[in-house]
Coordinates of C-alpha atoms in Angstrom, one line a residue:
X1 CA -34.8 -70.9 25.5
X2 CA -33.9 -74.7 24.5
X3 CA -37.3 -76.2 22.3
X4 CA -37.8 -80.0 22.4
X5 CA -38.2 -82.1 18.5
X6 CA -41.0 -84.4 19.3
X7 CA -41.9 -87.6 17.4
X8 CA -44.8 -85.9 14.9
X9 CA -48.5 -86.8 13.6
X10 CA -48.0 -88.2 10.4
X11 CA -51.1 -89.6 10.7
X12 CA -54.7 -90.0 12.6
X13 CA -54.3 -93.8 12.6
X14 CA -49.8 -93.6 13.9
X15 CA -49.8 -93.6 17.1
X16 CA -45.8 -93.9 17.0
X17 CA -42.3 -93.4 15.0
X18 CA -39.0 -95.2 14.5
X19 CA -35.6 -92.8 13.7
X20 CA -33.9 -94.2 11.3
X21 CA -31.1 -91.8 11.1
X22 CA -30.1 -88.2 12.3
X23 CA -29.4 -86.0 10.2
X24 CA -26.9 -83.9 13.2
X25 CA -24.8 -85.0 15.6
X26 CA -24.8 -83.7 19.2
X27 CA -23.1 -80.3 19.1
X28 CA -24.0 -79.5 15.5
X29 CA -25.5 -75.8 14.7
X30 CA -28.4 -75.9 12.8
X31 CA -31.1 -74.2 11.2
X32 CA -35.4 -73.7 11.4
X33 CA -36.6 -75.9 8.9
X34 CA -33.4 -77.6 7.9
X35 CA -33.7 -81.4 8.1
X36 CA -32.7 -83.0 11.7
X37 CA -33.7 -86.8 11.4
X38 CA -35.5 -88.9 9.1
X39 CA -38.5 -91.3 10.6
X40 CA -40.1 -94.5 9.8
X41 CA -43.1 -95.3 10.4
X42 CA -46.5 -98.1 9.6
X43 CA -47.2 -95.8 6.3
X44 CA -44.5 -92.9 5.3
X45 CA -40.6 -92.0 5.9
X46 CA -39.9 -88.5 6.4
X47 CA -37.9 -86.3 7.1
X48 CA -38.2 -84.1 10.7
X49 CA -37.3 -80.8 10.5
X50 CA -35.3 -78.5 12.9
X51 CA -38.5 -76.5 15.0
X52 CA -36.5 -73.4 15.6
X53 CA -32.5 -72.4 14.8
X54 CA -29.3 -73.8 17.3
X55 CA -27.7 -76.6 18.9
X56 CA -28.5 -80.0 19.1
X57 CA -27.7 -80.0 22.8
X58 CA -29.5 -83.7 23.8
X59 CA -30.0 -86.8 21.1
X60 CA -32.8 -88.9 23.3
X61 CA -33.7 -91.6 20.6
X62 CA -31.2 -93.2 19.8
X63 CA -31.4 -94.7 15.6
X64 CA -33.6 -97.7 15.3
X65 CA -35.9 -97.1 18.7
X66 CA -39.5 -96.4 18.5
X67 CA -41.0 -93.9 20.4
X68 CA -44.6 -93.0 20.4
X69 CA -45.9 -89.8 18.7
X70 CA -45.4 -86.6 21.0
X71 CA -42.1 -87.8 22.4
X72 CA -39.3 -85.6 22.7
X73 CA -36.6 -87.0 20.8
X74 CA -34.2 -84.3 20.8
X75 CA -33.3 -81.1 22.5
X76 CA -32.6 -77.9 20.7
X77 CA -31.2 -74.5 21.9
X78 CA -28.5 -72.1 22.9
X79 CA -24.9 -73.8 23.0
X80 CA -24.1 -74.5 26.8
X81 CA -27.8 -74.5 27.7
X82 CA -29.2 -76.5 29.8
X83 CA -31.4 -79.3 28.4
X84 CA -35.2 -79.4 29.4
X85 CA -36.3 -82.2 31.7
X86 CA -39.3 -84.5 30.0
X87 CA -41.7 -84.7 32.5
X88 CA -41.6 -88.5 34.0
X89 CA -44.2 -91.5 33.3
X90 CA -45.7 -92.5 36.7
X91 CA -43.7 -95.3 37.0
X92 CA -40.3 -93.7 37.2
X93 CA -41.6 -91.1 39.5
X94 CA -42.8 -94.5 41.6
X95 CA -39.3 -95.7 41.1
X96 CA -37.2 -93.0 42.8
X97 CA -39.7 -92.6 45.6
X98 CA -38.8 -96.2 47.0
X99 CA -35.6 -95.6 46.0
X100 CA -32.6 -94.3 48.6
X101 CA -29.6 -92.9 46.9
X102 CA -26.4 -93.7 49.3
X103 CA -23.8 -91.0 48.5
X104 CA -22.0 -91.2 45.1
X105 CA -18.5 -91.8 45.3
X106 CA -16.9 -89.2 43.0
X107 CA -13.1 -91.3 41.4
X108 CA -12.0 -87.1 40.4
X109 CA -8.9 -89.2 39.2
X110 CA -10.9 -90.8 36.3
X111 CA -12.6 -87.5 36.0
X112 CA -9.0 -85.6 35.7
X113 CA -7.5 -88.2 33.5
X114 CA -10.4 -88.3 30.8
X115 CA -10.3 -84.2 31.0
X116 CA -6.2 -84.5 30.0
X117 CA -7.0 -86.9 27.5
X118 CA -9.3 -85.1 25.5
X119 CA -7.3 -81.2 25.9
X120 CA -4.4 -83.4 24.6
X121 CA -6.6 -84.7 22.1
X122 CA -8.1 -81.9 20.7
X123 CA -4.6 -80.4 20.4
X124 CA -3.6 -83.3 18.3
X125 CA -6.4 -82.8 16.4
X126 CA -5.6 -78.9 15.3
X127 CA -2.6 -79.5 14.6
X128 CA -2.8 -82.6 12.5
X129 CA -5.8 -81.0 10.7
X130 CA -3.6 -79.1 9.5
X131 CA -1.7 -81.1 7.5
X132 CA -4.2 -83.4 6.3
X133 CA -6.9 -83.5 4.7
X134 CA -9.5 -86.7 4.3
X135 CA -10.7 -88.7 1.7
X136 CA -14.6 -89.6 2.4
X137 CA -16.5 -91.7 0.7
X138 CA -18.6 -89.6 -1.8
X139 CA -22.7 -89.1 -2.2
X140 CA -23.2 -91.3 -5.5
X141 CA -26.7 -90.7 -6.1
X142 CA -29.4 -89.5 -3.7
X143 CA -30.9 -93.2 -2.8
X144 CA -26.5 -94.4 -1.8
X145 CA -25.9 -93.8 1.5
X146 CA -23.4 -96.5 1.6
X147 CA -20.2 -97.5 -0.2
X148 CA -17.7 -100.6 -0.3
X149 CA -14.0 -99.6 -0.5
X150 CA -13.3 -102.4 -3.0
X151 CA -9.2 -101.6 -3.6
X152 CA -6.8 -98.9 -3.0
X153 CA -5.0 -97.7 -6.0
X154 CA -2.4 -95.6 -3.4
X155 CA -0.2 -97.9 -0.4
X156 CA 0.0 -95.8 2.4
X157 CA 4.0 -93.6 1.9
X158 CA 2.6 -93.1 -1.6
X159 CA 3.2 -90.0 -3.2
X160 CA -0.5 -89.0 -5.1
X161 CA -1.1 -85.7 -7.0
X162 CA -4.3 -83.8 -6.6
X163 CA -7.5 -85.2 -8.2
X164 CA -5.3 -88.5 -9.6
X165 CA -7.0 -92.2 -9.1
X166 CA -6.6 -92.9 -5.2
X167 CA -8.9 -95.5 -4.4
X168 CA -12.1 -97.6 -5.9
X169 CA -15.1 -98.1 -4.3
X170 CA -17.9 -100.1 -5.2
X171 CA -21.8 -99.1 -4.3
X172 CA -25.2 -100.4 -5.4
X173 CA -26.0 -98.3 -8.0
X174 CA -22.2 -98.1 -9.8
X175 CA -18.4 -99.0 -9.9
X176 CA -16.0 -95.4 -9.5
X177 CA -13.2 -94.4 -8.7
X178 CA -12.2 -91.6 -6.3
X179 CA -9.3 -88.6 -6.5
X180 CA -7.7 -87.5 -4.3
X181 CA -8.7 -84.0 -3.5
X182 CA -5.0 -82.9 -2.7
X183 CA -2.0 -83.6 -3.2
X184 CA 0.6 -84.5 -0.8
X185 CA 1.7 -88.3 0.7
X186 CA -1.4 -91.0 1.8
X187 CA -0.1 -90.8 5.3
X188 CA -3.8 -93.5 6.0
X189 CA -6.0 -95.6 5.1
X190 CA -9.0 -95.8 7.5
X191 CA -11.4 -98.9 5.3
X192 CA -9.9 -101.2 4.7
X193 CA -10.6 -103.8 1.0
X194 CA -13.9 -105.2 1.1
X195 CA -16.0 -103.0 4.2
X196 CA -18.0 -100.9 3.4
X197 CA -19.2 -97.4 5.4
X198 CA -21.8 -94.9 5.3
X199 CA -21.3 -91.3 3.2
X200 CA -19.3 -89.2 4.5
X201 CA -17.3 -91.6 6.6
X202 CA -13.6 -90.8 6.6
X203 CA -11.8 -93.8 4.9
X204 CA -8.2 -92.2 4.8
X205 CA -5.8 -89.5 5.1
X206 CA -3.8 -87.5 2.8
X207 CA -1.1 -84.9 3.4
X208 CA 2.3 -83.7 4.0
X209 CA 4.0 -86.4 4.8
X210 CA 5.4 -87.3 8.0
X211 CA 1.9 -85.7 9.9
X212 CA 1.0 -88.0 12.6
X213 CA -2.4 -89.3 11.8
X214 CA -2.7 -91.2 15.4
X215 CA -4.9 -87.8 16.7
X216 CA -7.9 -89.5 15.6
X217 CA -7.2 -93.1 17.4
X218 CA -6.2 -90.8 20.4
X219 CA -9.3 -89.4 20.0
X220 CA -11.4 -92.2 19.9
X221 CA -9.3 -93.7 23.2
X222 CA -10.0 -90.5 24.9
X223 CA -13.7 -90.6 24.2
X224 CA -14.3 -94.7 24.9
X225 CA -12.6 -93.5 28.3
X226 CA -14.4 -90.7 28.9
X227 CA -17.6 -92.9 28.4
X228 CA -15.8 -95.3 30.5
X229 CA -15.6 -93.3 33.3
X230 CA -18.9 -91.8 33.1
X231 CA -20.6 -95.9 33.0
X232 CA -18.2 -96.9 35.7
X233 CA -19.7 -93.7 37.6
X234 CA -23.4 -94.5 36.8
X235 CA -22.5 -98.2 37.4
X236 CA -21.8 -97.0 41.3
X237 CA -24.2 -94.9 41.8
X238 CA -26.4 -97.9 40.4
X239 CA -25.4 -101.0 42.6
X240 CA -25.8 -98.8 45.5
X241 CA -29.5 -98.2 44.9
X242 CA -31.9 -100.1 47.4
X243 CA -34.8 -100.6 47.3
X244 CA -36.9 -100.4 50.4
X245 CA -39.4 -103.5 51.4
X246 CA -42.1 -103.7 50.3
X247 CA -44.9 -106.8 48.9
X248 CA -43.0 -109.2 45.8
X249 CA -45.5 -108.0 43.2
X250 CA -44.1 -104.0 43.3
X251 CA -40.7 -104.6 43.6
X252 CA -40.9 -107.1 40.1
X253 CA -42.5 -104.3 38.8
X254 CA -39.5 -101.4 39.7
X255 CA -37.6 -104.0 38.9
X256 CA -39.5 -104.8 35.3
X257 CA -39.3 -100.3 34.8
X258 CA -35.4 -99.9 35.6
X259 CA -34.9 -102.5 33.2
X260 CA -36.8 -100.8 30.7
X261 CA -35.0 -97.1 31.6
X262 CA -31.6 -98.9 30.7
X263 CA -32.8 -100.5 27.3
X264 CA -34.2 -97.0 26.6
X265 CA -30.4 -95.8 26.1
X266 CA -29.3 -98.4 22.8
X267 CA -30.6 -98.3 19.9
X268 CA -32.4 -101.0 18.9
X269 CA -29.6 -102.9 16.7
X270 CA -27.4 -102.6 19.2
X271 CA -29.8 -104.4 21.3
X272 CA -30.3 -106.9 19.3
X273 CA -26.6 -107.5 18.3
X274 CA -26.4 -107.9 21.7
X275 CA -28.3 -110.9 22.0
X276 CA -27.3 -111.9 19.5
X277 CA -23.4 -111.6 20.5
X278 CA -22.6 -108.9 18.3
X279 CA -21.4 -105.6 18.0
X280 CA -22.8 -102.8 15.6
X281 CA -20.0 -102.7 13.8
X282 CA -20.4 -106.4 13.1
X283 CA -24.5 -105.8 11.8
X284 CA -24.5 -106.7 8.4
X285 CA -27.0 -104.1 6.1
X286 CA -29.4 -106.7 6.1
X287 CA -29.2 -107.0 9.7
X288 CA -29.7 -103.0 10.1
X289 CA -32.1 -102.9 7.0
X290 CA -34.5 -105.5 9.9
X291 CA -33.5 -104.0 12.2
X292 CA -34.3 -100.8 11.0
X293 CA -38.0 -101.4 9.5
X294 CA -40.7 -100.3 11.4
X295 CA -42.9 -102.8 14.1
X296 CA -45.3 -103.0 11.5
X297 CA -43.1 -104.1 8.8
X298 CA -41.8 -106.9 11.4
X299 CA -44.9 -108.9 12.5
X300 CA -45.7 -108.4 9.0
X301 CA -42.7 -110.5 7.7
X302 CA -42.6 -112.4 11.5
X303 CA -46.9 -113.8 10.1
X304 CA -45.3 -113.9 6.9
X305 CA -42.3 -116.3 7.9
X306 CA -40.3 -113.1 5.5
X307 CA -36.5 -113.0 5.8
X308 CA -36.9 -108.9 5.7
X309 CA -33.0 -109.5 3.8
X310 CA -34.0 -110.7 0.8
X311 CA -36.3 -107.4 -0.1
X312 CA -35.2 -104.3 -1.7
X313 CA -36.2 -101.4 0.8
X314 CA -37.8 -98.1 -1.4
X315 CA -37.4 -96.5 2.0
X316 CA -34.6 -94.0 4.2
X317 CA -31.2 -95.7 4.4
X318 CA -32.9 -99.1 2.0
X319 CA -35.1 -99.7 4.8
X320 CA -37.4 -102.1 4.3
X321 CA -41.5 -99.9 4.0
X322 CA -44.9 -101.7 4.2
X323 CA -45.4 -100.9 0.6
X324 CA -42.5 -103.3 -0.1
X325 CA -43.2 -106.1 1.9
X326 CA -46.6 -106.1 1.1
X327 CA -45.6 -106.1 -2.5
X328 CA -43.0 -108.9 -2.4
X329 CA -46.2 -111.7 -0.8
X330 CA -48.5 -110.4 -3.5
X331 CA -45.8 -111.4 -5.7
X332 CA -45.5 -114.8 -4.3
X333 CA -41.9 -114.7 -3.3
X334 CA -43.3 -114.5 0.2
X335 CA -44.4 -118.3 0.5
X336 CA -42.5 -120.9 1.8
X337 CA -42.7 -125.1 0.9
X338 CA -45.1 -125.3 4.9
X339 CA -47.5 -124.0 2.5
X340 CA -47.2 -126.0 -0.7
X341 CA -48.1 -128.8 2.1
X342 CA -50.5 -128.1 3.4
X343 CA -52.3 -127.3 0.2
X344 CA -53.0 -123.4 0.9
X345 CA -52.5 -122.6 -2.1
X346 CA -53.7 -124.4 -6.3
X347 CA -50.0 -125.0 -7.7
X348 CA -46.9 -125.0 -6.8
X349 CA -44.6 -121.4 -7.0
X350 CA -40.8 -122.3 -6.2
X351 CA -39.8 -120.0 -3.7
X352 CA -36.4 -118.7 -2.9
X353 CA -33.6 -120.8 -1.3
X354 CA -32.8 -119.5 1.9
X355 CA -29.4 -117.1 2.0
X356 CA -27.2 -119.5 4.1
X357 CA -28.6 -122.4 2.2
X358 CA -24.8 -122.8 0.2
X359 CA -23.2 -122.7 3.0
X360 CA -24.7 -125.4 4.7
X361 CA -24.0 -127.7 1.4
X362 CA -20.6 -129.3 0.8
X363 CA -18.2 -128.5 -1.3
X364 CA -15.6 -131.1 -1.5
X365 CA -12.0 -129.3 -2.2
X366 CA -8.6 -130.0 -3.7
X367 CA -5.5 -128.0 -3.0
X368 CA -5.2 -126.6 -6.2
X369 CA -8.4 -125.3 -5.6
X370 CA -9.5 -121.4 -5.6
X371 CA -11.6 -119.5 -3.2
X372 CA -12.7 -115.7 -3.3
X373 CA -14.9 -113.8 -2.7
X374 CA -17.7 -112.2 -4.3
X375 CA -17.4 -108.7 -5.6
X376 CA -19.8 -106.0 -4.0
X377 CA -21.2 -106.2 -8.7
X378 CA -21.6 -109.8 -8.4
X379 CA -23.2 -110.8 -5.0
X380 CA -26.2 -107.6 -6.7
X381 CA -25.5 -109.6 -10.2
X382 CA -26.9 -112.8 -8.7
X383 CA -29.3 -111.6 -6.1
X384 CA -31.1 -109.3 -8.8
X385 CA -31.0 -112.3 -11.5
X386 CA -32.8 -114.9 -9.4
X387 CA -35.1 -112.8 -7.9
X388 CA -36.1 -112.0 -11.4
X389 CA -36.7 -115.6 -12.6
X390 CA -38.4 -116.4 -9.2
X391 CA -40.5 -112.9 -10.0
X392 CA -41.2 -113.3 -14.1
X393 CA -42.3 -116.2 -16.1
X394 CA -39.8 -116.4 -18.2
X395 CA -40.4 -117.4 -22.6
X396 CA -38.2 -117.1 -25.5
X397 CA -38.7 -116.2 -29.3
X398 CA -35.7 -117.0 -31.6
X399 CA -35.6 -114.2 -34.9
X400 CA -33.2 -115.0 -37.9
X401 CA -33.0 -111.3 -39.5
X402 CA -31.2 -110.7 -42.8
X403 CA -28.6 -107.5 -42.3
X404 CA -27.0 -107.2 -45.2
X405 CA -29.4 -103.8 -45.3
X406 CA -27.9 -102.4 -42.6
X407 CA -23.9 -104.1 -43.4
X408 CA -24.1 -102.2 -46.8
X409 CA -25.1 -98.5 -45.7
X410 CA -23.0 -98.7 -42.6
X411 CA -20.2 -100.1 -45.1
X412 CA -20.9 -97.4 -47.3
X413 CA -21.0 -94.8 -43.9
X414 CA -18.6 -95.6 -41.5
X415 CA -15.0 -93.8 -42.6
X416 CA -16.7 -90.6 -43.2
X417 CA -18.8 -91.3 -39.9
X418 CA -15.9 -91.5 -38.3
X419 CA -14.3 -88.4 -39.5
X420 CA -17.6 -86.1 -38.0
X421 CA -17.9 -87.6 -34.7
X422 CA -14.4 -89.4 -33.5
X423 CA -16.0 -92.5 -33.0
X424 CA -16.6 -95.6 -34.7
X425 CA -20.4 -96.2 -36.7
X426 CA -21.6 -99.9 -35.0
X427 CA -23.8 -101.8 -35.8
X428 CA -26.3 -101.7 -32.4
X429 CA -27.7 -97.9 -33.3
X430 CA -29.8 -99.4 -36.2
X431 CA -31.0 -102.3 -34.0
X432 CA -31.2 -99.8 -31.1
X433 CA -33.5 -97.4 -33.2
X434 CA -35.6 -100.3 -34.8
X435 CA -35.9 -101.4 -31.2
X436 CA -37.6 -97.4 -30.6
X437 CA -40.1 -97.3 -33.5
X438 CA -40.8 -101.7 -32.3
X439 CA -41.4 -100.0 -29.1
X440 CA -44.2 -97.4 -30.2
X441 CA -45.8 -100.3 -32.2
X442 CA -46.3 -102.7 -29.3
X443 CA -46.4 -100.8 -26.3
X444 CA -46.5 -103.6 -23.6
X445 CA -43.3 -104.9 -24.2
X446 CA -42.3 -101.5 -22.7
X447 CA -44.3 -101.5 -19.7
X448 CA -43.6 -103.2 -16.3
X449 CA -45.9 -105.2 -13.1
X450 CA -46.7 -103.5 -10.2
X451 CA -48.9 -106.0 -8.6
X452 CA -52.3 -106.4 -10.9
X453 CA -51.7 -103.3 -12.3
X454 CA -49.9 -102.9 -15.5
X455 CA -47.1 -99.2 -16.2
X456 CA -47.6 -98.4 -19.4
X457 CA -44.4 -96.2 -19.8
X458 CA -44.4 -93.0 -21.4
X459 CA -41.1 -92.8 -22.4
X460 CA -38.0 -95.0 -24.0
X461 CA -35.2 -95.7 -22.4
X462 CA -33.0 -98.5 -23.7
X463 CA -30.6 -100.2 -21.6
X464 CA -27.6 -101.6 -23.0
X465 CA -25.4 -104.6 -20.9
X466 CA -22.2 -103.4 -21.2
X467 CA -19.4 -106.6 -21.0
X468 CA -16.8 -105.9 -17.8
X469 CA -14.2 -107.8 -16.5
X470 CA -15.4 -106.9 -13.7
X471 CA -18.7 -108.4 -14.1
X472 CA -22.0 -106.8 -16.5
X473 CA -24.0 -103.1 -16.4
X474 CA -26.7 -101.8 -18.0
X475 CA -26.6 -97.7 -18.1
X476 CA -29.3 -96.4 -20.4
X477 CA -30.2 -94.0 -23.4
X478 CA -32.3 -91.7 -22.1
X479 CA -35.2 -91.0 -24.4
X480 CA -33.6 -93.1 -26.8
X481 CA -36.9 -92.7 -29.5
X482 CA -36.0 -88.5 -30.0
X483 CA -32.1 -89.5 -31.4
X484 CA -30.9 -89.8 -34.8
X485 CA -28.6 -92.6 -35.6
X486 CA -25.6 -90.5 -35.3
X487 CA -27.8 -89.7 -31.6
X488 CA -27.6 -92.7 -30.4
X489 CA -24.4 -93.8 -31.7
X490 CA -22.4 -91.2 -29.4
X491 CA -24.8 -91.9 -26.5
X492 CA -24.4 -95.6 -26.5
X493 CA -19.8 -95.0 -27.4
X494 CA -20.2 -92.7 -24.5
X495 CA -22.0 -94.9 -21.9
X496 CA -20.0 -98.1 -23.0
X497 CA -16.4 -96.1 -22.2
X498 CA -17.1 -94.8 -19.4
X499 CA -18.5 -98.0 -17.9
X500 CA -15.3 -99.3 -18.3
X501 CA -13.7 -96.6 -17.1
X502 CA -15.7 -96.4 -13.7
X503 CA -16.7 -92.5 -14.7
X504 CA -20.5 -93.3 -15.2
X505 CA -22.9 -91.7 -12.2
X506 CA -25.8 -93.5 -10.7
X507 CA -28.7 -91.7 -12.9
X508 CA -26.8 -93.2 -16.1
X509 CA -28.3 -97.2 -14.8
X510 CA -31.3 -96.5 -13.9
X511 CA -34.7 -96.1 -15.8
X512 CA -34.9 -98.5 -17.9
X513 CA -37.9 -100.1 -20.1
X514 CA -36.4 -101.8 -22.1
X515 CA -33.0 -103.8 -21.8
X516 CA -30.2 -105.1 -25.3
X517 CA -27.9 -107.3 -25.1
X518 CA -24.7 -108.8 -27.5
X519 CA -23.5 -111.5 -26.8
X520 CA -23.2 -111.7 -30.9
X521 CA -19.7 -109.5 -30.3
X522 CA -18.2 -112.9 -29.2
X523 CA -19.8 -114.9 -31.8
X524 CA -22.2 -116.4 -30.2
X525 CA -25.4 -117.1 -32.0
X526 CA -27.7 -116.3 -29.9
X527 CA -28.9 -116.3 -26.1
X528 CA -31.8 -117.0 -23.5
X529 CA -31.6 -113.6 -21.6
X530 CA -32.8 -113.2 -18.2
X531 CA -35.4 -110.1 -18.2
X532 CA -34.2 -107.0 -16.1
X533 CA -37.1 -106.2 -13.4
X534 CA -39.0 -104.4 -13.1
X535 CA -38.8 -104.4 -16.9
X536 CA -40.8 -106.9 -18.8
X537 CA -38.8 -108.4 -21.4
X538 CA -35.0 -107.6 -22.7
X539 CA -33.4 -108.9 -26.6
X540 CA -30.9 -110.6 -26.9
X541 CA -28.2 -110.1 -30.7
X542 CA -26.5 -112.7 -31.9
X543 CA -23.3 -112.7 -34.4
X544 CA -23.9 -111.0 -37.6
X545 CA -21.7 -113.5 -39.8
X546 CA -22.2 -114.4 -43.4
X547 CA -24.0 -117.6 -43.8
X548 CA -25.9 -119.3 -47.6
X549 CA -29.4 -118.0 -48.0
X550 CA -32.1 -119.7 -50.1
X551 CA -33.9 -116.7 -52.0
X552 CA -36.2 -116.9 -54.5
X553 CA -36.3 -114.5 -57.5
X554 CA -39.8 -112.7 -59.0
X555 CA -40.4 -115.8 -61.4
X556 CA -40.6 -118.1 -58.3
X557 CA -37.5 -119.6 -58.6
X558 CA -35.4 -120.7 -55.8
X559 CA -31.3 -119.5 -55.8
X560 CA -28.8 -119.8 -53.0
X561 CA -26.4 -116.0 -52.2
X562 CA -24.4 -115.1 -49.3
X563 CA -26.4 -112.7 -46.5
X564 CA -25.2 -110.9 -43.3
X565 CA -27.7 -113.1 -41.4
X566 CA -28.0 -113.2 -37.6
X567 CA -30.5 -114.0 -34.7
X568 CA -32.0 -111.6 -32.3
X569 CA -33.7 -113.4 -29.3
X570 CA -36.6 -111.8 -27.4
X571 CA -37.0 -112.7 -23.7
X572 CA -40.4 -111.9 -22.0
X573 CA -42.3 -111.8 -19.2
X574 CA -45.1 -114.6 -20.1
X575 CA -48.0 -112.7 -17.8
X576 CA -48.5 -110.1 -19.4
X577 CA -46.6 -110.2 -22.6
X578 CA -48.9 -113.0 -25.1
X579 CA -46.8 -114.7 -27.3
X580 CA -48.7 -113.3 -30.0
X581 CA -47.3 -109.4 -29.1
X582 CA -43.8 -110.6 -28.9
X583 CA -43.8 -112.5 -32.7
X584 CA -44.9 -109.3 -34.4
X585 CA -42.3 -107.6 -32.4
X586 CA -39.5 -108.8 -33.8
X587 CA -41.4 -109.5 -36.9
X588 CA -41.4 -105.5 -36.7
X589 CA -38.0 -105.0 -36.4
X590 CA -37.4 -107.3 -39.2
X591 CA -39.3 -106.2 -41.7
X592 CA -37.7 -102.3 -40.2
X593 CA -34.3 -103.8 -40.6
X594 CA -34.2 -105.5 -43.8
X595 CA -35.9 -102.4 -45.7
X596 CA -35.5 -99.4 -44.1
X597 CA -33.9 -97.1 -46.4
X598 CA -31.2 -95.3 -43.4
X599 CA -29.8 -91.5 -42.6
X600 CA -27.7 -90.2 -40.1

């Protein structure tokens, strides 16, 4: 017996929910209590488990559709079983009583063509599946739902070994190489460079040379033809329906009812896209995120004039939740220029310009100019940096450190360290250790801001900025305050090496509480870096070089000596970190590095 899957009651005040994602497709087997779909409400995002084991026979609410609590969104049952019918609404019943169907026009030749194409395609797919293996977009972390193909390392027809890098992908968190699942020939590339697809999507095929890959395309064409045949049959039935003569008001009500019934068959995202002249495949991530947010979130956004695509959603599939948009508004980021003009606020607050502002500014170009699109990583860096400047009140303090004490210890032990651990001993582990000690002394620098609350982080997770040829990434040394000097060196070198070879995992670039950047490696004296949100401070290390320094003898005489010196700049969020705290933090670090008797 078939069983209805209904929109659950997620709270007393919640009357509806939005289907954000189906985790199973029609025809797939599902176990009892296995997650079947994801929903979004005004209060919470959640997974809906299957009420029983069986086959997903029907999907009645497509992704993006919002329905009332208790509505059947899908049907489970045994294969081949007829689905149960939901009770019809009064409007639907009334509409049916006043519609007279003319005899249905059968088109057996169209149905036969579709069935023949389907049988042919199934045969082709069975034959090809034995000789080819799908290359899918991998799952790089629990919160990552999609990836962008940044570069194909092989061309169609190239030979490839098992586990040999086949393509490079880029996600919100990390760039990585995807190895070939088998040895063979790259038969097909389904996703071109620059295209973004969901996790699990087939991006290419690897198999025996000469194997046909047209099966999947033919199958898609056959499916489309079958759908067109069904649509034509439905269209004929609808077009031949007649309305019994009645008052004009009743006719209008029936027309509206039919319109709602027709719209119900399409996801909300597709409706919005079609109204804008776009197909579902042409929707950007931001547009999908906007259309799949709950009605409450969209209403709040409309009321405050907020573009939802500006907000990083924390909900499932990256959707913006009620908490996300309220936090965004409370931060002041949602204030619009017109609010300043009418005196709605007492002090001017800068807002982020519209995303399409740059395109409106003329850019004179010459024949020698080269134009290229931003990579996914570059776009994320741009958004993150702009958001940080808009969020935090940036202030920078600069100190000069005498690194001679560290330089002497490092020069004395670096050869032995290389022999024992197989990696180099740089200046950075000493700086990491000084930072961890300072953060324990001044926990406000290891905090985060949430609305009008300050969260003092229990762990010290150090982010270390690593410059790459294609951008910048910040891997995290987790619980750095528990590591020894040698432990910090090993962890830092390992993370940096894997960052440059695209071997990092998403959780290795998340959860940082304080960031250190080192432009000094390129010769820079110091910089004023931008805070890595949601942190409240970032340390910039300048180049360590020998400079003349004035010192004083115990007797009070001054003399000039050559010392290893460096500038350290701390940029901090003045909303919560006072200048005195920042100065004390840097003074503690200076004392620690200049006087500590280090040990490996």
